[in-house]
Amino acid sequence: MDIWGELLGYIAGICTAVVFLPQSIQTVKTKNVQGLSLLTYVIYNIGMLSWILYGVYLHSIQMIIFNSISFVFASIILYMIIQDRKKHSM
Amino acid sequence: MDIWGELLGYIAGICTAVVFLPQSIQTVKTKNVQGLSLLTYVIYNIGMLSWILYGVYLHSIQMIIFNSISFVFASIILYMIIQDRKKHSM
């Protein structure tokens, strides 16, 4: 079960990355954060950070790798949303 | 670390649920699947199923519970998309 169990983690991580990364990359490229919810990204970032730390606790390299990739993109988008809000509130 | 480690899993699972469930519940309620991508939901479902089985492998009740909730909603939406495609192809 060991190899298959570990493989499941990679399949899960790659599927999650394939689903969420294209939109994230596009948002980072176009810098268009109109219509994105600040609260959603705050909660999403807390979730991703928790999955990474939980992955450390479970010694799961798959959870650490794939959630870290998501966390980096989500953090960039969160930062862009905050900068955009600041610009519009001035 | 045990209690804090387990707690991290619950925080992560709840954050993920809070971010994705409202949209899922709304889609299931309104039955409006226009603009939803079939391929995206196929990949998302494979990902969720893999996370659940990987959670079984890691003995993580948090991964099993929260990914199962996501999987149920994503499966219903996937079924609705397929039914909608069938209707429009007749």
XYZ file of N, CA, C and O in Angstrom:
720
model
N 0.831 -1.213 0.000
C 0.000 0.000 0.000
C 0.863 1.260 0.000
O 0.451 2.306 -0.451
N 2.111 1.151 0.472
C 2.943 2.340 0.625
C 3.102 3.162 -0.656
O 2.842 4.363 -0.656
N 3.526 2.491 -1.738
C 3.749 3.208 -2.998
C 2.440 3.768 -3.519
O 2.359 4.909 -3.956
N 1.361 2.955 -3.451
C 0.051 3.392 -3.947
C -0.495 4.535 -3.107
O -1.093 5.467 -3.639
N -0.282 4.450 -1.808
C -0.725 5.516 -0.908
C -0.034 6.825 -1.235
O -0.674 7.872 -1.350
N 1.291 6.758 -1.396
C 2.061 7.965 -1.726
C 1.632 8.516 -3.088
O 1.502 9.728 -3.275
N 1.392 7.587 -4.046
C 0.976 7.972 -5.394
C -0.347 8.735 -5.359
O -0.526 9.732 -6.071
N -1.274 8.267 -4.502
C -2.578 8.938 -4.351
C -2.399 10.409 -3.992
O -3.104 11.275 -4.505
N -1.446 10.680 -3.110
C -1.175 12.052 -2.699
C -0.712 12.909 -3.869
O -1.099 14.067 -3.992
N 0.117 12.317 -4.745
C 0.596 13.067 -5.915
C -0.531 13.300 -6.911
O -0.653 14.409 -7.464
N -1.385 12.265 -7.132
C -2.529 12.430 -8.046
C -3.436 13.547 -7.522
O -3.835 14.451 -8.263
N -3.729 13.506 -6.214
C -4.594 14.512 -5.598
C -3.990 15.910 -5.765
O -4.671 16.845 -6.195
N -2.703 16.046 -5.446
C -2.026 17.342 -5.519
C -1.994 17.889 -6.939
O -2.267 19.075 -7.164
N -1.689 17.013 -7.910
C -1.612 17.444 -9.314
C -3.004 17.856 -9.817
O -3.140 18.882 -10.490
N -4.054 17.091 -9.456
C -5.421 17.452 -9.865
C -5.797 18.832 -9.320
O -6.339 19.674 -10.043
N -5.508 19.058 -8.035
C -5.818 20.347 -7.419
C -5.057 21.464 -8.130
O -5.622 22.519 -8.438
N -3.782 21.214 -8.427
C -2.957 22.228 -9.107
C -3.501 22.516 -10.502
O -3.617 23.683 -10.900
N -3.861 21.455 -11.234
C -4.368 21.606 -12.606
C -5.659 22.428 -12.611
O -5.893 23.237 -13.501
N -6.506 22.215 -11.595
C -7.791 22.922 -11.542
C -7.618 24.405 -11.182
O -8.233 25.264 -11.774
N -6.757 24.700 -10.204
C -6.706 26.062 -9.683
C -5.604 26.943 -10.248
O -5.720 28.165 -10.247
N -4.512 26.342 -10.745
C -3.388 27.171 -11.166
C -3.646 28.048 -12.398
O -3.233 29.202 -12.404
N -4.318 27.542 -13.463
C -4.482 28.393 -14.654
C -5.144 29.737 -14.332
O -4.672 30.791 -14.765
N -6.236 29.691 -13.519
C -6.918 30.940 -13.149
C -5.996 31.828 -12.304
O -5.950 33.044 -12.501
N -5.244 31.208 -11.391
C -4.330 31.972 -10.537
C -3.248 32.643 -11.364
O -2.950 33.831 -11.174
N -2.645 31.871 -12.297
C -1.579 32.417 -13.137
C -2.117 33.573 -13.983
O -1.475 34.623 -14.097
N -3.342 33.378 -14.530
C -3.952 34.430 -15.353
C -4.175 35.705 -14.542
O -3.889 36.813 -15.009
N -4.673 35.547 -13.310
C -4.925 36.708 -12.455
C -3.622 37.432 -12.137
O -3.552 38.662 -12.201
N -2.564 36.673 -11.838
C -1.268 37.277 -11.525
C -0.720 38.003 -12.764
O -0.178 39.110 -12.654
N -0.894 37.379 -13.949
C -0.395 37.981 -15.202
C -1.150 39.247 -15.563
O -0.547 40.268 -15.884
N -2.496 39.174 -15.566
C -3.314 40.307 -16.023
C -3.420 41.395 -14.957
O -3.787 42.522 -15.259
N -3.084 41.041 -13.700
C -3.198 41.959 -12.563
C -4.615 42.495 -12.388
O -4.829 43.541 -11.772
N -5.605 41.781 -12.964
C -6.999 42.196 -12.848
C -7.659 41.469 -11.672
O -7.940 40.283 -11.753
N -7.880 42.219 -10.577
C -8.461 41.593 -9.392
C -9.897 42.071 -9.153
O -10.474 41.834 -8.092
N -10.447 42.760 -10.166
C -11.841 43.218 -10.083
C -12.759 42.010 -9.879
O -12.644 41.012 -10.586
N -13.665 42.115 -8.946
C -14.627 41.042 -8.722
C -14.092 39.948 -7.805
O -14.819 39.010 -7.495
N -12.830 40.038 -7.400
C -12.308 39.037 -6.456
C -12.605 39.493 -5.024
O -12.459 40.660 -4.697
N -13.016 38.535 -4.197
C -13.402 38.836 -2.828
C -12.200 38.776 -1.884
O -11.509 37.759 -1.807
N -11.986 39.904 -1.153
C -10.879 39.976 -0.182
C -11.038 38.908 0.894
O -10.105 38.151 1.174
N -12.259 38.817 1.465
C -12.518 37.867 2.558
C -12.266 36.423 2.105
O -11.667 35.626 2.830
N -12.724 36.103 0.869
C -12.521 34.759 0.328
C -11.040 34.414 0.303
O -10.635 33.327 0.720
N -10.208 35.366 -0.180
C -8.775 35.081 -0.280
C -8.076 35.046 1.072
O -7.098 34.320 1.242
N -8.590 35.828 2.039
C -8.036 35.756 3.400
C -8.282 34.348 3.960
O -7.365 33.690 4.462
N -9.536 33.879 3.848
C -9.889 32.542 4.367
C -9.123 31.452 3.604
O -8.592 30.518 4.192
N -9.038 31.610 2.267
C -8.332 30.634 1.436
C -6.867 30.526 1.858
O -6.316 29.420 1.964
N -6.225 31.688 2.121
C -4.819 31.693 2.525
C -4.614 31.037 3.889
O -3.653 30.289 4.076
N -5.532 31.321 4.838
C -5.442 30.681 6.156
C -5.573 29.164 5.981
O -4.835 28.380 6.584
N -6.514 28.753 5.106
C -6.721 27.331 4.822
C -5.471 26.684 4.246
O -5.042 25.624 4.704
N -4.874 27.319 3.242
C -3.689 26.753 2.593
C -2.531 26.632 3.577
O -1.856 25.603 3.632
N -2.319 27.702 4.368
C -1.241 27.691 5.365
C -1.473 26.562 6.382
O -0.523 25.848 6.764
N -2.739 26.370 6.768
C -3.066 25.303 7.714
C -2.823 23.927 7.097
O -2.303 23.030 7.758
N -3.182 23.753 5.786
C -2.922 22.469 5.115
C -1.418 22.186 5.045
O -0.986 21.044 5.224
N -0.606 23.229 4.792
C 0.849 23.044 4.716
C 1.387 22.575 6.079
O 2.099 21.574 6.172
N 1.004 23.307 7.157
C 1.491 22.962 8.504
C 0.961 21.592 8.929
O 1.674 20.803 9.558
N -0.293 21.299 8.543
C -0.879 19.986 8.832
C -0.116 18.899 8.055
O 0.093 17.795 8.560
N 0.332 19.245 6.838
C 1.150 18.335 6.036
C 2.494 18.054 6.698
O 3.001 16.932 6.663
N 3.067 19.084 7.333
C 4.320 18.914 8.092
C 4.058 17.946 9.251
O 4.813 17.006 9.485
N 2.942 18.178 9.954
C 2.549 17.334 11.099
C 2.365 15.879 10.672
O 2.757 14.945 11.389
N 1.766 15.672 9.458
C 1.517 14.308 8.965
C 2.705 13.732 8.180
O 2.632 12.621 7.674
N 3.783 14.523 8.050
C 4.953 14.142 7.247
C 4.558 13.821 5.804
O 5.019 12.830 5.239
N 3.666 14.650 5.241
C 3.226 14.433 3.867
C 3.878 15.446 2.936
O 3.503 16.626 2.918
N 4.863 14.989 2.155
C 5.576 15.877 1.229
C 4.626 16.397 0.150
O 4.742 17.535 -0.298
N 3.632 15.562 -0.240
C 2.668 15.966 -1.266
C 1.822 17.154 -0.803
O 1.611 18.108 -1.551
N 1.313 17.096 0.430
C 0.502 18.192 0.956
C 1.336 19.464 1.071
O 0.854 20.562 0.809
N 2.603 19.310 1.484
C 3.474 20.482 1.642
C 3.758 21.122 0.286
O 3.600 22.335 0.122
N 4.149 20.308 -0.717
C 4.510 20.840 -2.043
C 3.325 21.538 -2.711
O 3.392 22.725 -3.054
N 2.220 20.793 -2.910
C 1.124 21.319 -3.729
C 0.366 22.455 -3.046
O -0.063 23.401 -3.703
N 0.207 22.362 -1.721
C -0.458 23.459 -1.025
C 0.439 24.693 -0.943
O -0.065 25.814 -0.909
N 1.764 24.487 -0.941
C 2.684 25.634 -0.942
C 2.574 26.399 -2.254
O 2.585 27.631 -2.268
N 2.470 25.648 -3.381
C 2.317 26.292 -4.686
C 1.030 27.131 -4.687
O 1.043 28.304 -5.070
N -0.065 26.532 -4.213
C -1.343 27.255 -4.125
C -1.212 28.474 -3.217
O -1.736 29.546 -3.517
N -0.506 28.290 -2.096
C -0.371 29.369 -1.116
C 0.400 30.555 -1.697
O 0.027 31.714 -1.473
N 1.461 30.280 -2.464
C 2.255 31.356 -3.072
C 1.374 32.186 -4.010
O 1.326 33.416 -3.909
N 0.629 31.495 -4.908
C -0.236 32.215 -5.841
C -1.347 32.965 -5.104
O -1.623 34.124 -5.411
N -1.979 32.304 -4.133
C -3.074 32.939 -3.391
C -2.568 34.152 -2.613
O -3.275 35.162 -2.496
N -1.335 34.085 -2.114
C -0.757 35.207 -1.366
C -0.491 36.389 -2.284
O -0.736 37.543 -1.914
N 0.019 36.097 -3.505
C 0.266 37.168 -4.480
C -1.061 37.848 -4.832
O -1.159 39.085 -4.839
N -2.101 37.029 -5.081
C -3.414 37.585 -5.437
C -3.982 38.394 -4.269
O -4.507 39.493 -4.461
N -3.843 37.874 -3.045
C -4.320 38.594 -1.855
C -3.624 39.948 -1.739
O -4.274 40.975 -1.502
N -2.300 39.958 -1.953
C -1.523 41.197 -1.903
C -2.014 42.175 -2.971
O -2.167 43.381 -2.700
N -2.298 41.649 -4.191
C -2.793 42.490 -5.285
C -4.163 43.084 -4.962
O -4.439 44.243 -5.275
N -5.037 42.283 -4.327
C -6.374 42.776 -3.947
C -6.238 43.912 -2.942
O -6.883 44.956 -3.062
N -5.342 43.731 -1.934
C -5.148 44.751 -0.898
C -4.596 46.041 -1.523
O -5.062 47.137 -1.210
N -3.623 45.918 -2.437
C -3.050 47.089 -3.115
C -4.121 47.810 -3.927
O -4.185 49.041 -3.951
N -4.988 47.026 -4.605
C -6.063 47.577 -5.427
C -7.073 48.343 -4.574
O -7.520 49.432 -4.938
N -7.408 47.771 -3.405
C -8.354 48.427 -2.490
C -7.777 49.744 -1.972
O -8.467 50.749 -1.873
N -6.460 49.714 -1.648
C -5.783 50.914 -1.137
C -5.840 52.034 -2.168
O -6.100 53.190 -1.846
N -5.572 51.664 -3.437
C -5.540 52.620 -4.552
C -6.910 53.281 -4.711
O -7.006 54.495 -4.909
N -7.976 52.461 -4.608
C -9.327 52.976 -4.811
C -9.863 53.733 -3.603
O -10.835 54.464 -3.719
N -9.240 53.545 -2.438
C -9.740 54.229 -1.249
C -9.012 55.556 -1.028
O -9.321 56.287 -0.107
N -8.012 55.830 -1.882
C -7.266 57.093 -1.738
C -7.994 58.240 -2.436
O -8.698 58.045 -3.405
N 2.405 18.546 20.543
C 2.072 18.890 19.150
C 0.812 18.177 18.682
O 0.131 18.620 17.785
N 0.459 17.043 19.336
C -0.656 16.225 18.848
C -1.971 16.996 18.704
O -2.589 16.979 17.642
N -2.389 17.670 19.783
C -3.667 18.401 19.743
C -3.591 19.530 18.735
O -4.507 19.740 17.949
N -2.459 20.270 18.718
C -2.304 21.395 17.799
C -2.239 20.918 16.352
O -2.793 21.557 15.459
N -1.587 19.787 16.139
C -1.503 19.211 14.803
C -2.879 18.827 14.280
O -3.256 19.158 13.159
N -3.646 18.138 15.146
C -5.004 17.730 14.750
C -5.875 18.953 14.509
O -6.663 19.004 13.563
N -5.706 19.971 15.362
C -6.482 21.215 15.241
C -6.222 21.891 13.906
O -7.147 22.394 13.246
N -4.950 21.887 13.470
C -4.573 22.476 12.173
C -5.382 21.859 11.038
O -5.839 22.561 10.133
N -5.571 20.544 11.103
C -6.342 19.846 10.081
C -7.787 20.331 10.035
O -8.369 20.477 8.966
N -8.351 20.575 11.238
C -9.741 21.059 11.299
C -9.839 22.490 10.771
O -10.769 22.827 10.031
N -8.872 23.349 11.144
C -8.870 24.733 10.647
C -8.780 24.721 9.124
O -9.544 25.397 8.433
N -7.853 23.909 8.589
C -7.668 23.812 7.144
C -8.955 23.342 6.465
O -9.417 23.951 5.491
N -9.559 22.283 6.985
C -10.772 21.716 6.395
C -11.926 22.699 6.431
O -12.655 22.857 5.445
N -12.084 23.392 7.569
C -13.193 24.352 7.710
C -12.988 25.530 6.751
O -13.930 25.969 6.093
N -11.753 26.030 6.636
C -11.464 27.143 5.703
C -11.809 26.739 4.272
O -12.456 27.489 3.536
N -11.392 25.543 3.869
C -11.680 25.057 2.524
C -13.188 24.957 2.316
O -13.716 25.381 1.281
N -13.891 24.418 3.327
C -15.346 24.273 3.224
C -16.024 25.637 3.111
O -16.910 25.836 2.281
N -15.579 26.599 3.951
C -16.176 27.946 3.966
C -15.995 28.625 2.610
O -16.879 29.317 2.120
N -14.840 28.404 1.972
C -14.551 29.060 0.691
C -15.360 28.438 -0.456
O -15.908 29.145 -1.283
N -15.458 27.105 -0.487
C -16.040 26.467 -1.678
C -17.515 26.075 -1.540
O -18.210 25.952 -2.542
N -18.012 25.874 -0.296
C -19.380 25.366 -0.169
C -20.484 26.332 -0.613
O -21.419 25.905 -1.279
N -20.415 27.639 -0.285
C -21.526 28.528 -0.671
C -21.821 28.478 -2.173
O -22.972 28.342 -2.573
N -20.766 28.547 -3.006
C -20.947 28.488 -4.455
C -21.514 27.126 -4.880
O -22.409 27.051 -5.733
N -21.031 26.055 -4.259
C -21.512 24.706 -4.577
C -22.982 24.562 -4.224
O -23.785 24.060 -5.019
N -23.357 25.021 -3.015
C -24.751 24.924 -2.564
C -25.655 25.730 -3.497
O -26.717 25.266 -3.912
N -25.171 26.929 -3.874
C -25.955 27.785 -4.768
C -26.172 27.101 -6.129
O -27.290 27.116 -6.668
N -25.111 26.498 -6.661
C -25.220 25.818 -7.961
C -26.198 24.652 -7.871
O -27.038 24.475 -8.748
N -26.111 23.867 -6.786
C -27.021 22.735 -6.612
C -28.460 23.231 -6.479
O -29.388 22.650 -7.050
N -28.660 24.354 -5.745
C -30.009 24.917 -5.534
C -30.602 25.470 -6.827
O -31.755 25.183 -7.165
N -29.823 26.311 -7.535
C -30.350 26.999 -8.721
C -30.374 26.069 -9.933
O -31.048 26.356 -10.909
N -29.619 24.962 -9.854
C -29.484 24.014 -10.981
C -28.947 24.693 -12.233
O -29.157 24.209 -13.343
N -28.303 25.844 -12.067
C -27.739 26.562 -13.210
C -26.268 26.175 -13.386
O -25.409 26.585 -12.616
N -25.980 25.374 -14.410
C -24.607 24.913 -14.630
C -24.000 25.554 -15.888
O -22.946 25.135 -16.362
N -24.703 26.579 -16.420
C -24.195 27.299 -17.592
C -22.829 27.910 -17.251
O -22.668 28.542 -16.227
N -21.881 27.728 -18.105
C -20.565 28.325 -17.900
C -19.640 27.475 -17.047
O -18.492 27.832 -16.848
N -20.158 26.351 -16.512
C -19.270 25.471 -15.749
C -18.581 24.494 -16.696
O -19.200 23.965 -17.624
N -17.306 24.252 -16.454
C -16.495 23.395 -17.324
C -16.585 21.932 -16.897
O -16.302 21.599 -15.729
N -16.987 21.069 -17.837
C -17.078 19.623 -17.568
C -15.713 19.065 -17.165
O -15.580 18.387 -16.141
N -14.685 19.383 -17.949
C -13.331 18.873 -17.702
C -12.822 19.288 -16.319
O -12.241 18.475 -15.584
N -13.072 20.562 -15.966
C -12.654 21.064 -14.654
C -13.260 20.217 -13.537
O -12.563 19.819 -12.597
N -14.561 19.909 -13.656
C -15.217 19.143 -12.596
C -14.809 17.681 -12.585
O -14.787 17.044 -11.522
N -14.471 17.129 -13.767
C -13.951 15.753 -13.817
C -12.621 15.695 -13.056
O -12.421 14.838 -12.180
N -11.718 16.632 -13.364
C -10.406 16.667 -12.696
C -10.573 16.943 -11.194
O -9.940 16.302 -10.356
N -11.478 17.898 -10.869
C -11.719 18.251 -9.464
C -12.208 17.028 -8.665
O -11.759 16.784 -7.540
N -13.128 16.250 -9.293
C -13.657 15.053 -8.625
C -12.582 13.986 -8.420
O -12.527 13.354 -7.360
N -11.732 13.776 -9.444
C -10.625 12.814 -9.303
C -9.706 13.270 -8.165
O -9.284 12.467 -7.331
N -9.447 14.582 -8.117
C -8.605 15.156 -7.060
C -9.199 14.922 -5.678
O -8.511 14.457 -4.764
N -10.484 15.217 -5.524
C -11.142 15.068 -4.221
C -11.140 13.602 -3.772
O -10.846 13.290 -2.627
N -11.471 12.693 -4.708
C -11.479 11.264 -4.395
C -10.076 10.814 -3.969
O -9.923 10.036 -3.007
N -9.050 11.336 -4.656
C -7.674 10.980 -4.307
C -7.303 11.516 -2.928
O -6.654 10.828 -2.137
N -7.730 12.767 -2.610
C -7.452 13.325 -1.276
C -8.118 12.485 -0.183
O -7.553 12.265 0.879
N -9.366 12.020 -0.443
C -10.083 11.191 0.544
C -9.309 9.883 0.788
O -9.027 9.514 1.931
N -8.942 9.185 -0.319
C -8.227 7.902 -0.187
C -6.849 8.117 0.442
O -6.385 7.307 1.253
N -6.212 9.243 0.073
C -4.913 9.585 0.666
C -5.096 9.870 2.168
O -4.233 9.528 2.977
N -6.228 10.481 2.528
C -6.564 10.735 3.936
C -6.741 9.428 4.701
O -6.355 9.317 5.869
N -7.339 8.411 4.035
C -7.480 7.078 4.643
C -6.082 6.504 4.885
O -5.775 5.995 5.971
N -5.217 6.625 3.865
C -3.835 6.131 3.946
C -3.066 6.799 5.091
O -2.292 6.152 5.798
N -3.311 8.132 5.283
C -2.606 8.877 6.335
C -3.331 8.832 7.684
O -2.884 9.437 8.648
N -4.492 8.130 7.724
C -5.333 8.085 8.925
C -5.733 9.480 9.376
O -5.709 9.787 10.568
N -6.088 10.343 8.419
C -6.495 11.709 8.763
C -7.999 11.857 8.621
O -8.537 11.927 7.519
N -8.681 11.906 9.759
C -10.144 12.036 9.764
C -10.563 13.376 9.157
O -11.594 13.474 8.479
N -9.716 14.434 9.349
C -10.043 15.758 8.817
C -10.062 15.743 7.292
O -10.968 16.297 6.668
N -9.045 15.117 6.678
C -9.003 15.048 5.219
C -10.175 14.242 4.677
O -10.753 14.580 3.649
N -10.539 13.174 5.392
C -11.643 12.320 4.930
C -12.965 13.081 5.004
O -13.725 13.123 4.033
N -13.235 13.725 6.154
C -14.517 14.428 6.356
C -14.685 15.582 5.355
O -15.647 15.618 4.591
N -13.726 16.525 5.363
C -13.939 17.764 4.600
C -13.844 17.535 3.089
O -14.571 18.150 2.316
N -12.964 16.636 2.651
C -12.881 16.340 1.226
C -14.091 15.523 0.757
O -14.495 15.638 -0.402
N -14.680 14.732 1.667
C -15.888 13.984 1.305
C -17.054 14.937 1.063
O -17.839 14.750 0.129
N -17.165 15.970 1.921
C -18.228 16.972 1.741
C -18.053 17.641 0.376
O -19.004 17.752 -0.408
N -16.825 18.066 0.063
C -16.536 18.678 -1.237
C -16.844 17.714 -2.372
O -17.411 18.102 -3.397
N -16.471 16.443 -2.195
C -16.662 15.430 -3.233
C -18.146 15.214 -3.531
O -18.543 15.102 -4.691
N -18.975 15.182 -2.469
C -20.420 14.988 -2.660
C -20.987 16.126 -3.506
O -21.671 15.893 -4.514
N -20.671 17.386 -3.129
C -21.183 18.530 -3.885
C -20.637 18.538 -5.314
O -21.381 18.762 -6.268
N -19.348 18.297 -5.461
C -18.730 18.316 -6.793
C -19.309 17.208 -7.675
O -19.490 17.402 -8.880
N -19.658 16.074 -7.072
C -20.244 14.968 -7.838
C -21.643 15.332 -8.315
O -22.028 15.022 -9.451
N -22.419 15.974 -7.433
C -23.774 16.395 -7.813
C -23.678 17.394 -8.980
O -24.399 17.276 -9.977
N -22.751 18.363 -8.868
C -22.586 19.375 -9.920
C -22.120 18.704 -11.215
O -22.631 19.011 -12.299
N -21.176 17.760 -11.116
C -20.702 17.037 -12.304
C -21.860 16.304 -12.975
O -22.017 16.357 -14.208
N -22.705 15.645 -12.179
C -23.872 14.923 -12.699
C -24.822 15.895 -13.402
O -25.334 15.615 -14.491
N -25.019 17.095 -12.787
C -25.895 18.109 -13.378
C -25.338 18.616 -14.711
O -26.090 18.853 -15.662
N -24.017 18.793 -14.786
C -23.382 19.265 -16.035
C -23.597 18.228 -17.134
O -23.971 18.566 -18.257
N -23.389 16.942 -16.790
C -23.551 15.868 -17.785
C -25.004 15.798 -18.272
O -25.257 15.692 -19.472
N -25.957 15.905 -17.337
C -27.376 15.892 -17.714
C -27.708 17.070 -18.633
O -28.454 16.934 -19.595
N -27.147 18.237 -18.301
C -27.382 19.461 -19.082
C -26.821 19.300 -20.495
O -27.477 19.687 -21.477
N -25.637 18.704 -20.628
C -25.009 18.489 -21.945
C -25.861 17.538 -22.784
O -26.054 17.732 -23.959
N -26.367 16.464 -22.111
C -27.191 15.472 -22.801
C -28.446 16.123 -23.372
O -28.839 15.876 -24.502
N -29.074 16.996 -22.553
C -30.317 17.678 -22.930
C -30.086 18.545 -24.164
O -30.900 18.572 -25.083
N -28.941 19.259 -24.162
C -28.649 20.182 -25.261
C -28.151 19.476 -26.515
O -28.161 20.049 -27.590
N -27.704 18.216 -26.366
C -27.189 17.496 -27.537
C -28.290 16.669 -28.210
O -28.062 16.038 -29.226
N -29.504 16.677 -27.606
C -30.615 15.900 -28.201
C -31.345 16.709 -29.269
O -31.360 17.919 -29.258
